[in-house]
CSV table of C-alpha atoms in Angstrom, one decimal:
chain,number,residue,atom,x,y,z
A,1,MET,CA,26.3,94.4,51.7
A,2,SER,CA,23.3,96.3,52.7
A,3,SER,CA,23.4,100.3,52.9
A,4,GLU,CA,23.1,100.1,56.8
A,5,ASN,CA,26.3,97.8,57.0
A,6,ASN,CA,27.8,100.3,54.5
A,7,ASP,CA,27.0,103.3,56.6
A,8,ARG,CA,28.3,101.7,59.7
A,9,GLN,CA,31.6,100.8,57.9
A,10,GLU,CA,31.9,104.6,57.2
A,11,GLN,CA,31.3,105.8,60.7
A,12,MET,CA,32.3,103.3,63.4
A,13,PRO,CA,35.5,101.4,63.8
A,14,LEU,CA,35.1,97.5,63.4
A,15,THR,CA,36.0,95.1,65.9
A,16,ALA,CA,38.6,92.3,65.1
A,17,ALA,CA,35.8,89.9,64.7
A,18,GLU,CA,33.6,92.2,62.6
A,19,LEU,CA,36.8,92.8,60.4
A,20,SER,CA,37.3,89.0,60.0
A,21,GLU,CA,33.6,88.7,59.2
A,22,GLN,CA,33.5,91.4,56.8
A,23,GLU,CA,36.5,90.2,54.8
A,24,ALA,CA,35.0,86.8,54.7
A,25,ILE,CA,31.8,88.1,53.1
A,26,ARG,CA,34.1,89.9,50.5
A,27,ARG,CA,35.5,86.9,49.6
A,28,GLU,CA,31.9,85.3,49.1
A,29,LYS,CA,31.0,87.9,46.9
A,30,LEU,CA,34.1,87.6,44.8
A,31,LYS,CA,33.3,83.9,44.6
A,32,GLU,CA,29.8,84.7,43.4
A,33,LEU,CA,31.0,87.1,40.9
A,34,GLN,CA,33.6,84.5,39.5
A,35,ASP,CA,30.7,81.9,39.3
A,36,ALA,CA,28.6,84.3,37.3
A,37,GLY,CA,31.3,84.8,34.9
A,38,LYS,CA,32.3,88.4,36.0
A,39,ASP,CA,35.4,87.9,37.5
A,40,PRO,CA,36.9,91.4,38.0
A,41,PHE,CA,40.6,90.0,37.9
A,42,VAL,CA,40.4,88.9,34.4
A,43,ILE,CA,39.7,92.3,33.1
A,44,THR,CA,43.1,93.9,32.0
A,45,THR,CA,42.5,97.6,30.8
A,46,PHE,CA,40.0,100.5,31.2
A,47,PRO,CA,39.9,103.4,28.9
A,48,GLN,CA,40.4,106.2,31.8
A,49,ASP,CA,40.6,109.4,29.6
A,50,THR,CA,40.5,112.1,32.4
A,51,HIS,CA,41.1,112.8,36.4
A,52,SER,CA,38.8,114.1,39.0
A,53,VAL,CA,40.6,117.5,39.3
A,54,LYS,CA,40.7,118.2,35.5
A,55,ILE,CA,36.7,117.5,35.7
A,56,GLN,CA,36.2,119.8,38.7
A,57,ASP,CA,38.5,122.4,36.9
A,58,ASN,CA,37.0,122.3,33.6
A,59,PHE,CA,33.5,122.0,34.3
A,60,ASP,CA,32.2,124.6,32.2
A,61,SER,CA,33.7,123.0,29.0
A,62,LEU,CA,33.2,119.3,30.1
A,63,GLU,CA,29.5,119.8,31.0
A,64,GLY,CA,27.4,117.1,29.3
A,65,LYS,CA,30.3,115.5,27.7
A,66,PRO,CA,31.3,112.0,27.9
A,67,VAL,CA,34.0,111.0,30.3
A,68,ALA,CA,35.8,107.7,31.5
A,69,VAL,CA,37.1,107.8,35.2
A,70,ALA,CA,38.5,105.0,37.4
A,71,GLY,CA,39.4,104.9,41.0
A,72,ARG,CA,38.9,103.3,44.2
A,73,ILE,CA,35.5,103.6,46.0
A,74,MET,CA,35.7,105.8,49.2
A,75,THR,CA,32.1,106.5,50.1
A,76,LYS,CA,29.0,104.9,49.0
A,77,ARG,CA,25.2,105.9,49.7
A,78,ILE,CA,22.6,103.5,48.5
A,79,MET,CA,19.2,105.3,48.0
A,80,GLY,CA,16.8,103.1,46.5
A,81,LYS,CA,16.7,103.1,42.8
A,82,ALA,CA,19.7,105.6,42.7
A,83,SER,CA,23.0,106.0,44.7
A,84,PHE,CA,26.1,108.1,45.0
A,85,ALA,CA,29.6,107.2,45.4
A,86,HIS,CA,32.9,109.1,45.8
A,87,VAL,CA,35.9,107.6,43.8
A,88,ALA,CA,39.4,108.5,44.4
A,89,ASP,CA,42.1,108.6,41.7
A,90,ARG,CA,45.5,109.9,41.5
A,91,HIS,CA,44.6,113.6,42.0
A,92,GLY,CA,41.7,113.7,44.3
A,93,GLN,CA,38.0,112.5,44.2
A,94,ILE,CA,34.9,112.8,42.0
A,95,GLN,CA,31.4,112.1,43.0
A,96,VAL,CA,29.4,109.7,40.9
A,97,TYR,CA,25.7,109.3,40.5
A,98,ILE,CA,24.6,105.7,39.5
A,99,LYS,CA,20.8,105.3,38.6
A,100,GLY,CA,19.3,101.9,37.5
A,101,GLU,CA,17.6,103.0,34.6
A,102,ASP,CA,20.8,104.6,33.4
A,103,VAL,CA,23.1,101.6,33.9
A,104,GLY,CA,20.5,98.9,33.7
A,105,GLU,CA,19.1,96.9,36.6
A,106,GLU,CA,21.4,94.2,36.7
A,107,SER,CA,24.6,96.3,36.5
A,108,TYR,CA,22.9,98.6,39.4
A,109,ALA,CA,22.2,95.4,41.6
A,110,ASP,CA,25.9,94.6,41.1
A,111,PHE,CA,26.9,98.0,42.1
A,112,LYS,CA,24.9,97.8,45.3
A,113,LYS,CA,26.9,94.8,46.3
A,114,MET,CA,30.3,96.7,45.8
A,115,ASP,CA,32.3,97.6,48.8
A,116,ILE,CA,34.2,100.6,50.2
A,117,GLY,CA,37.8,99.9,48.8
A,118,ASP,CA,37.0,98.3,45.4
A,119,ILE,CA,38.4,99.8,42.2
A,120,ILE,CA,35.8,100.7,39.5
A,121,GLY,CA,35.5,102.4,36.1
A,122,ILE,CA,32.5,104.8,35.4
A,123,LYS,CA,31.6,105.9,31.8
A,124,GLY,CA,29.2,108.8,32.0
A,125,GLU,CA,28.6,112.4,31.5
A,126,VAL,CA,29.8,115.5,33.7
A,127,PHE,CA,26.9,117.4,35.5
A,128,LYS,CA,26.3,118.9,38.5
A,129,THR,CA,24.0,117.9,41.2
A,130,GLN,CA,21.1,120.2,42.8
A,131,LYS,CA,23.6,120.9,45.7
A,132,GLY,CA,26.2,122.2,43.4
A,133,GLU,CA,28.8,119.4,43.4
A,134,VAL,CA,30.6,118.6,40.0
A,135,SER,CA,29.8,115.0,39.5
A,136,VAL,CA,29.7,112.2,36.6
A,137,LYS,CA,26.4,110.4,35.8
A,138,ALA,CA,27.1,107.0,35.2
A,139,LYS,CA,26.1,105.3,32.1
A,140,GLU,CA,28.2,102.2,32.8
A,141,VAL,CA,29.8,100.9,36.0
A,142,ILE,CA,32.6,98.1,35.9
A,143,LEU,CA,34.1,96.2,38.7
A,144,LEU,CA,37.9,96.3,38.0
A,145,THR,CA,39.2,95.2,41.2
A,146,LYS,CA,37.7,93.6,44.1
A,147,SER,CA,39.2,94.6,47.5
A,148,LEU,CA,39.3,91.9,50.0
A,149,ARG,CA,40.4,93.8,52.9
A,150,VAL,CA,38.4,96.4,55.0
A,151,LEU,CA,39.8,99.9,54.8
A,152,PRO,CA,40.3,102.0,58.0
A,153,GLU,CA,37.0,104.0,58.2
A,154,LYS,CA,37.3,107.5,57.4
A,155,PHE,CA,36.3,109.0,60.7
A,156,HIS,CA,39.1,107.3,62.6
A,157,GLY,CA,41.5,106.7,59.7
A,158,LEU,CA,44.9,105.0,59.7
A,159,ARG,CA,46.3,106.8,63.0
A,160,ASP,CA,48.8,104.4,64.3
A,161,GLN,CA,52.1,105.9,63.2
A,162,GLU,CA,54.3,102.8,62.9
A,163,LEU,CA,51.3,101.0,61.0
A,164,ARG,CA,51.2,103.8,58.6
A,165,TYR,CA,54.9,103.5,57.9
A,166,ARG,CA,54.6,99.7,57.6
A,167,GLN,CA,51.5,99.8,55.5
A,168,ARG,CA,52.1,102.7,53.5
A,169,TYR,CA,49.8,101.7,50.7
A,170,VAL,CA,46.9,102.0,53.0
A,171,ASP,CA,48.2,105.5,54.4
A,172,LEU,CA,48.2,106.9,50.9
A,173,ILE,CA,44.8,105.7,50.4
A,174,VAL,CA,43.1,107.1,53.5
A,175,ASN,CA,45.3,110.0,54.2
A,176,PRO,CA,45.3,112.1,51.1
A,177,GLU,CA,47.7,114.5,52.6
A,178,VAL,CA,50.5,111.9,52.6
A,179,LYS,CA,50.3,111.7,49.0
A,180,ASP,CA,50.7,115.6,48.8
A,181,VAL,CA,54.2,115.1,50.5
A,182,PHE,CA,55.4,112.6,48.0
A,183,LEU,CA,54.3,114.5,45.1
A,184,LYS,CA,56.2,117.5,46.3
A,185,ARG,CA,59.0,115.2,47.1
A,186,THR,CA,59.1,114.5,43.3
A,187,ALA,CA,58.7,118.1,42.5
A,188,ILE,CA,61.7,118.9,44.5
A,189,ILE,CA,64.0,116.2,42.8
A,190,LYS,CA,62.9,117.7,39.4
A,191,SER,CA,63.6,121.1,40.3
A,192,ILE,CA,67.2,120.1,41.5
A,193,ARG,CA,67.9,118.3,38.3
A,194,ARG,CA,66.6,121.3,36.1
A,195,PHE,CA,68.7,123.7,38.3
A,196,LEU,CA,71.9,121.6,37.7
A,197,ASP,CA,71.0,120.7,34.1
A,198,ASP,CA,70.7,124.6,33.4
A,199,ARG,CA,74.4,124.8,34.9
A,200,ASP,CA,75.6,122.4,32.3
A,201,TYR,CA,76.1,119.6,34.9
A,202,ILE,CA,76.0,115.8,33.4
A,203,GLU,CA,73.8,113.2,35.5
A,204,VAL,CA,75.7,110.0,35.8
A,205,GLU,CA,75.0,106.8,37.7
A,206,THR,CA,77.8,104.9,39.6
A,207,PRO,CA,78.2,101.5,41.2
A,208,THR,CA,76.1,100.9,44.5
A,209,LEU,CA,78.0,97.7,45.0
A,210,GLN,CA,81.6,98.5,46.0
A,211,VAL,CA,84.9,96.6,46.9
A,212,ILE,CA,85.9,99.3,49.4
A,213,PRO,CA,83.2,101.6,50.6
A,214,GLY,CA,84.6,105.2,50.7
A,215,GLY,CA,83.9,108.9,50.2
A,216,THR,CA,83.1,109.4,53.9
A,217,LEU,CA,83.3,108.0,57.5
A,218,ALA,CA,80.6,105.5,58.1
A,219,ARG,CA,79.9,102.0,58.9
A,220,PRO,CA,79.2,100.0,55.7
A,221,PHE,CA,76.4,97.0,55.1
A,222,LYS,CA,78.4,94.1,53.9
A,223,THR,CA,77.4,91.3,51.5
A,224,HIS,CA,79.0,88.6,49.4
A,225,HIS,CA,79.3,88.1,45.7
A,226,ASN,CA,78.8,84.2,45.3
A,227,THR,CA,80.2,84.1,41.7
A,228,LEU,CA,83.5,86.3,42.5
A,229,ASP,CA,83.6,84.7,45.9
A,230,LEU,CA,84.3,88.3,47.2
A,231,ASP,CA,83.1,90.4,49.9
A,232,MET,CA,81.2,93.8,48.9
A,233,TYR,CA,79.8,96.8,50.4
A,234,LEU,CA,76.5,98.9,49.7
A,235,ARG,CA,78.0,102.5,49.1
A,236,ILE,CA,78.2,104.7,52.1
A,237,ALA,CA,78.8,107.8,49.5
A,238,LEU,CA,78.8,108.7,45.8
A,239,GLU,CA,82.1,110.8,46.0
A,240,LEU,CA,85.1,108.7,44.9
A,241,PRO,CA,83.6,107.3,41.4
A,242,LEU,CA,82.2,110.7,40.7
A,243,LYS,CA,85.7,112.2,41.2
A,244,LYS,CA,87.3,109.5,39.0
A,245,LEU,CA,84.9,111.0,36.5
A,246,ILE,CA,86.2,114.6,36.9
A,247,VAL,CA,89.6,112.9,36.2
A,248,GLY,CA,88.4,111.6,33.1
A,249,GLY,CA,87.5,115.2,32.0
A,250,PHE,CA,83.7,115.4,32.4
A,251,GLU,CA,84.2,118.7,34.6
A,252,ARG,CA,80.6,118.9,35.8
A,253,VAL,CA,78.7,115.8,37.0
A,254,TYR,CA,76.3,115.2,39.7
A,255,GLU,CA,74.3,111.8,40.8
A,256,ILE,CA,71.0,111.5,43.1
A,257,GLY,CA,71.1,108.1,44.4
A,258,ARG,CA,70.6,105.7,47.5
A,259,ASN,CA,73.5,105.5,50.1
A,260,PHE,CA,73.5,103.0,52.8
A,261,ARG,CA,74.8,103.3,56.1
A,262,ASN,CA,74.8,100.5,58.9
A,263,GLU,CA,74.2,102.9,61.9
A,264,GLY,CA,71.5,104.3,64.2
A,265,MET,CA,68.0,105.1,63.2
A,266,SER,CA,66.2,108.2,64.4
A,267,THR,CA,63.7,110.9,63.2
A,268,ARG,CA,66.9,112.1,61.2
A,269,HIS,CA,68.3,108.9,60.3
A,270,ASN,CA,67.4,106.0,58.0
A,271,PRO,CA,70.0,103.4,57.0
A,272,GLU,CA,69.3,103.8,53.2
A,273,PHE,CA,68.6,107.5,52.0
A,274,THR,CA,68.9,109.7,49.0
A,275,MET,CA,71.9,112.1,48.4
A,276,LEU,CA,72.9,114.6,45.8
A,277,GLU,CA,76.3,114.7,45.1
A,278,LEU,CA,78.0,117.0,42.5
A,279,TYR,CA,81.5,117.8,41.4
A,280,GLU,CA,82.9,120.8,39.4
A,281,ALA,CA,86.3,121.4,38.0
A,282,TYR,CA,88.1,124.7,38.5
A,283,THR,CA,86.0,125.8,41.4
A,284,ASP,CA,86.3,125.5,45.4
A,285,TYR,CA,84.3,125.3,48.6
A,286,ASN,CA,83.2,129.0,47.9
A,287,GLY,CA,81.9,128.1,44.6
A,288,MET,CA,79.7,125.4,46.3
A,289,MET,CA,78.3,127.9,48.9
A,290,GLU,CA,77.2,129.9,46.0
A,291,LEU,CA,75.5,127.0,44.4
A,292,ILE,CA,73.7,125.4,47.2
A,293,GLU,CA,72.4,128.6,48.5
A,294,SER,CA,71.1,129.6,45.0
A,295,MET,CA,69.8,125.9,44.4
A,296,MET,CA,67.9,126.0,47.8
A,297,ARG,CA,66.2,129.2,46.9
A,298,LYS,CA,65.3,128.1,43.1
A,299,VAL,CA,63.9,124.8,44.6
A,300,ALA,CA,62.0,126.5,47.3
A,301,MET,CA,60.3,129.0,45.1
A,302,ASP,CA,59.5,126.3,42.4
A,303,VAL,CA,57.7,124.0,44.7
A,304,ASN,CA,56.6,126.3,47.6
A,305,GLY,CA,56.5,129.9,46.0
A,306,THR,CA,58.2,131.2,48.9
A,307,LEU,CA,61.5,131.6,50.5
A,308,LYS,CA,60.0,131.7,54.1
A,309,LEU,CA,59.6,128.4,55.3
A,310,GLU,CA,57.3,127.2,58.3
A,311,TYR,CA,59.2,124.4,60.1
A,312,GLY,CA,57.7,123.4,63.4
A,313,GLU,CA,58.0,126.4,65.8
A,314,TYR,CA,60.4,128.2,63.4
A,315,THR,CA,60.4,130.3,60.2
A,316,ILE,CA,63.4,129.6,58.1
A,317,ASP,CA,64.3,132.5,55.9
A,318,LEU,CA,66.1,131.3,52.8
A,319,GLU,CA,66.3,134.9,51.5
A,320,LYS,CA,68.8,136.3,53.5
A,321,PRO,CA,72.4,135.7,53.0
A,322,PHE,CA,73.5,132.4,54.9
A,323,GLU,CA,75.6,133.1,58.0
A,324,LYS,CA,79.1,131.9,57.9
A,325,LEU,CA,81.2,130.9,60.8
A,326,THR,CA,84.6,128.9,61.1
A,327,MET,CA,83.9,125.8,63.3
A,328,VAL,CA,86.7,127.5,66.0
A,329,ASP,CA,84.4,130.6,65.9
A,330,ALA,CA,81.2,128.7,66.5
A,331,VAL,CA,82.8,126.8,69.5
A,332,LYS,CA,84.2,130.0,70.8
A,333,LYS,CA,80.6,131.6,70.6
A,334,TYR,CA,78.7,128.9,72.0
A,335,ALA,CA,81.0,127.1,74.5
A,336,ASN,CA,83.3,130.1,75.3
A,337,VAL,CA,86.3,127.8,74.4
A,338,ASP,CA,88.9,129.3,71.9
A,339,PHE,CA,90.7,126.4,70.1
A,340,ASP,CA,93.0,129.1,68.4
A,341,GLU,CA,94.5,129.5,71.9
A,342,ILE,CA,94.9,125.6,72.4
A,343,LYS,CA,98.2,124.6,70.9
A,344,THR,CA,98.5,120.8,71.8
A,345,LEU,CA,96.9,117.7,72.3
A,346,GLU,CA,97.3,117.6,76.1
A,347,GLU,CA,95.7,121.2,76.5
A,348,ALA,CA,92.7,120.1,74.2
A,349,ARG,CA,92.3,116.8,76.5
A,350,ALA,CA,92.5,118.9,79.6
A,351,VAL,CA,89.8,121.3,78.3
A,352,ALA,CA,87.7,118.4,77.3
A,353,LYS,CA,87.8,116.9,80.9
A,354,LYS,CA,86.9,120.1,82.3
A,355,HIS,CA,83.8,120.3,80.1
A,356,HIS,CA,83.0,116.6,80.8
A,357,ILE,CA,83.3,115.7,77.0
A,358,GLU,CA,84.2,112.2,76.7
A,359,TYR,CA,87.0,111.4,73.9
A,360,ALA,CA,88.8,108.2,72.8
A,361,GLU,CA,92.5,107.6,72.8
A,362,ARG,CA,93.0,108.0,69.2
A,363,HIS,CA,91.2,111.3,69.0
A,364,ALA,CA,93.5,114.3,68.0
A,365,LYS,CA,93.1,117.9,68.8
A,366,GLY,CA,90.7,118.3,65.8
A,367,ASP,CA,88.6,115.6,66.7
A,368,ILE,CA,88.0,117.2,70.3
A,369,LEU,CA,87.2,120.5,68.6
A,370,ASN,CA,84.5,118.6,66.5
A,371,LEU,CA,83.2,117.0,69.9
A,372,PHE,CA,82.9,120.4,71.4
A,373,PHE,CA,81.0,121.8,68.4
A,374,ASP,CA,78.6,118.6,68.6
A,375,ARG,CA,77.7,119.3,72.2
A,376,TYR,CA,77.6,123.3,72.1
A,377,ALA,CA,77.1,124.8,68.9
A,378,GLU,CA,75.0,122.6,66.5
A,379,GLU,CA,71.7,122.8,68.7
A,380,ASN,CA,71.9,126.6,68.0
A,381,LEU,CA,72.0,126.8,64.3
A,382,ILE,CA,68.3,127.0,63.4
A,383,GLN,CA,68.7,129.6,60.3
A,384,PRO,CA,71.0,128.6,57.5
A,385,THR,CA,74.7,128.7,58.5
A,386,PHE,CA,77.6,127.6,56.8
A,387,ILE,CA,80.2,126.2,59.4
A,388,ILE,CA,83.4,126.4,57.6
A,389,ASP,CA,87.3,125.4,58.0
A,390,TYR,CA,87.0,122.0,59.5
A,391,PRO,CA,89.9,120.1,61.2
A,392,VAL,CA,92.0,117.9,58.9
A,393,GLU,CA,91.5,114.8,61.4
A,394,ILE,CA,88.1,114.7,60.3
A,395,SER,CA,88.4,115.9,56.4
A,396,PHE,CA,90.5,113.3,54.9
A,397,LEU,CA,89.4,114.0,51.2
A,398,THR,CA,89.7,117.9,51.7
A,399,LYS,CA,92.3,120.4,50.8
A,400,ARG,CA,94.1,122.1,53.5
A,401,LYS,CA,93.9,125.7,54.0
A,402,PRO,CA,97.1,127.3,52.8
A,403,ASP,CA,97.5,129.5,55.9
A,404,LYS,CA,96.4,127.2,58.4
A,405,PRO,CA,97.2,123.5,57.2
A,406,GLU,CA,95.4,122.0,60.3
A,407,TYR,CA,92.3,123.1,58.8
A,408,THR,CA,90.4,122.4,55.6
A,409,GLU,CA,88.4,124.3,53.1
A,410,ARG,CA,85.3,122.5,54.0
A,411,PHE,CA,82.0,123.7,55.0
A,412,GLU,CA,78.7,121.8,56.3
A,413,LEU,CA,75.4,123.8,56.0
A,414,PHE,CA,73.0,123.6,59.1
A,415,ILE,CA,69.4,124.4,59.3
A,416,THR,CA,67.0,123.7,62.1
A,417,ALA,CA,70.0,122.4,64.2
A,418,ARG,CA,70.8,119.7,61.6
A,419,GLU,CA,73.4,119.1,58.7
A,420,PHE,CA,71.9,119.4,55.3
A,421,ALA,CA,75.1,119.7,53.0
A,422,ASN,CA,78.5,118.9,53.2
A,423,ALA,CA,81.3,120.5,50.7
A,424,TYR,CA,84.9,120.7,50.1
A,425,SER,CA,87.6,122.2,47.9
A,426,GLU,CA,88.5,118.4,46.9
A,427,LEU,CA,92.0,117.2,47.9
A,428,ASN,CA,93.9,116.6,44.6
A,429,ASP,CA,97.4,116.2,45.9
A,430,PRO,CA,97.9,112.5,45.7
A,431,ILE,CA,100.8,112.4,48.1
A,432,ASP,CA,98.9,114.2,50.7
A,433,GLN,CA,95.6,112.0,49.9
A,434,ARG,CA,97.8,108.9,50.5
A,435,GLU,CA,99.0,110.0,53.9
A,436,ARG,CA,95.3,110.8,54.9
A,437,PHE,CA,94.1,107.3,53.8
A,438,GLU,CA,97.0,105.7,55.8
A,439,HIS,CA,96.0,107.8,58.9
A,440,GLN,CA,92.5,106.5,58.2
A,441,ALA,CA,93.9,102.9,58.1
A,442,ARG,CA,95.6,103.3,61.6
A,443,MET,CA,92.3,104.7,63.1
A,444,LYS,CA,90.7,101.7,61.9
A,445,SER,CA,93.3,99.2,63.4
A,446,MET,CA,92.6,101.1,66.7
A,447,GLY,CA,88.8,100.3,66.8
A,448,ASP,CA,87.2,103.1,64.7
A,449,VAL,CA,84.6,101.1,62.7
A,450,GLU,CA,83.8,104.0,60.4
A,451,ALA,CA,87.4,104.8,59.5
A,452,SER,CA,88.3,104.3,55.8
A,453,ASP,CA,90.6,101.8,53.8
A,454,ILE,CA,93.0,102.8,51.1
A,455,ASP,CA,91.2,103.0,48.0
A,456,GLU,CA,94.1,102.1,45.4
A,457,ASP,CA,92.1,102.5,42.1
A,458,PHE,CA,91.1,106.1,43.6
A,459,MET,CA,94.8,106.7,44.2
A,460,ALA,CA,95.7,105.7,40.7
A,461,ALA,CA,93.2,108.1,39.4
A,462,MET,CA,94.5,110.9,41.6
A,463,GLU,CA,98.0,110.2,40.5
A,464,TYR,CA,97.0,110.8,36.8
A,465,GLY,CA,95.8,114.3,37.9
A,466,MET,CA,92.7,115.8,39.0
A,467,ALA,CA,91.7,119.5,38.4
A,468,PRO,CA,91.1,121.8,41.3
A,469,THR,CA,87.5,120.8,42.2
A,470,GLY,CA,84.6,121.9,44.3
A,471,GLY,CA,82.4,119.3,45.6
A,472,LEU,CA,79.0,119.0,47.5
A,473,GLY,CA,76.7,116.5,49.0
A,474,LEU,CA,73.0,117.3,49.8
A,475,GLY,CA,70.7,115.0,52.1
A,476,VAL,CA,67.5,115.2,49.7
A,477,ASP,CA,65.6,113.4,52.6
A,478,ARG,CA,66.3,116.3,54.8
A,479,PHE,CA,65.7,118.7,52.2
A,480,VAL,CA,62.3,117.4,51.6
A,481,MET,CA,61.6,117.4,55.2
A,482,LEU,CA,62.3,121.2,55.5
A,483,LEU,CA,60.2,122.0,52.2
A,484,THR,CA,57.2,120.0,53.5
A,485,ASN,CA,57.4,120.5,57.4
A,486,ALA,CA,57.9,117.1,58.2
A,487,GLN,CA,59.4,116.2,61.7
A,488,SER,CA,60.4,112.8,61.0
A,489,ILE,CA,62.4,111.3,58.0
A,490,ARG,CA,60.1,108.4,57.8
A,491,ASP,CA,57.3,111.0,56.8
A,492,VAL,CA,59.2,111.6,53.5
A,493,LEU,CA,60.4,108.0,52.7
A,494,LEU,CA,57.6,106.2,51.2
A,495,PHE,CA,59.1,102.8,52.5
A,496,PRO,CA,61.3,103.4,55.6
A,497,THR,CA,63.3,100.8,57.3
A,498,MET,CA,61.2,99.0,60.0
A,499,LYS,CA,61.8,96.3,62.3
A,500,PRO,CA,59.9,93.2,61.1
A,501,VAL,CA,56.8,92.2,63.0
A,502,GLU,CA,57.4,89.1,65.3
């Protein structure tokens, strides 16, 4: 390709016909290379020994030293007998200077035919150009992979949001800031692990395929195991297997794993998502409040270096003690309805009708309280807030409050008007637990598709005896969104679920 075509590719968007023509030319170039015995796809290795950022950060000690770098050509300027290119590796970009008399005329002619997007290896020396840019002066240039598709040109880039999600591989190439989000995601998960490991937790793995989906209220994905001729489900939560391990004596366990829920999709929801769930014997939901507050602060400092987080229009303060409100008090504060004064289901239904809140026939007083919370309170919870003491009707795995048995020792943590964590003083009374499961089974028979079945193996574990236990689940994707100022969950998932292109 001529230098003129290269310049045009960098500065102007190509039409569909031009793209097709350019890609045809690339295939012709590949055929010519193969016919000449220079097929790049037969090369298996290259002795890459450093990266762009390391060279730039350590120029004084590396100047004049030999290096071997590799990456994708992002820009290319043909200037007669010498040329420049920028090559992108995992950490950034480095400029490469290629001169015919240094690499050989045949090799230089081959380089001039290379395209933006090709992956090359360069052996050379570190130097600084007259303009002061740290670069590599090539002694050898090797084409490692021929790119057969034209990258989006750098000035317009890949801007179509849906296409970015569908073609994340291209998004990562042409929008370097996207890679930074996922590098930070990795750092966040590493920090979570360090925090829990330092507290003597044990990381475990539990089954993704389950005969009975349990641990929360959600609609599962269903599949079929051919060998066993058995319907199975992708897990909706990690909870029940982890609590069985508490029964077995592990005392402190956690898992960071994928959950699957066959529900709606939005900027906050993806059908498969990452959860942290942890369980600790001999503590309760107060212990879980301390843990999540401490962990969020530690992770934020590790990855962002501050406890003041910019998120959209808000500045979130993780340094102040998190606010604490009962669900009843939150509804009283934001809806001016006091459920402590509402004694019967009939009264709850009447106040719901008055406020135009729709409820189902199966809903009890606690369900209606939760509907009020969703309508009036949640949108106001911007700064970190623990909403505590949930109704027993929506908390079927949670210990009751001894002084208020219609409520449970449960909290959810809200930040930016969305739930981040859910935690309990875990129910360890097997008789009460069976009654809760039976209530769920009745709800399912009345049309609640999210209600749980009775898990007899879990009940057997409970009957052997589980120590008093605190448990917590954290939505890892939402936590990453908070720490990266991402407004959609798709921005923190490398491959979000997408409807297939027709």
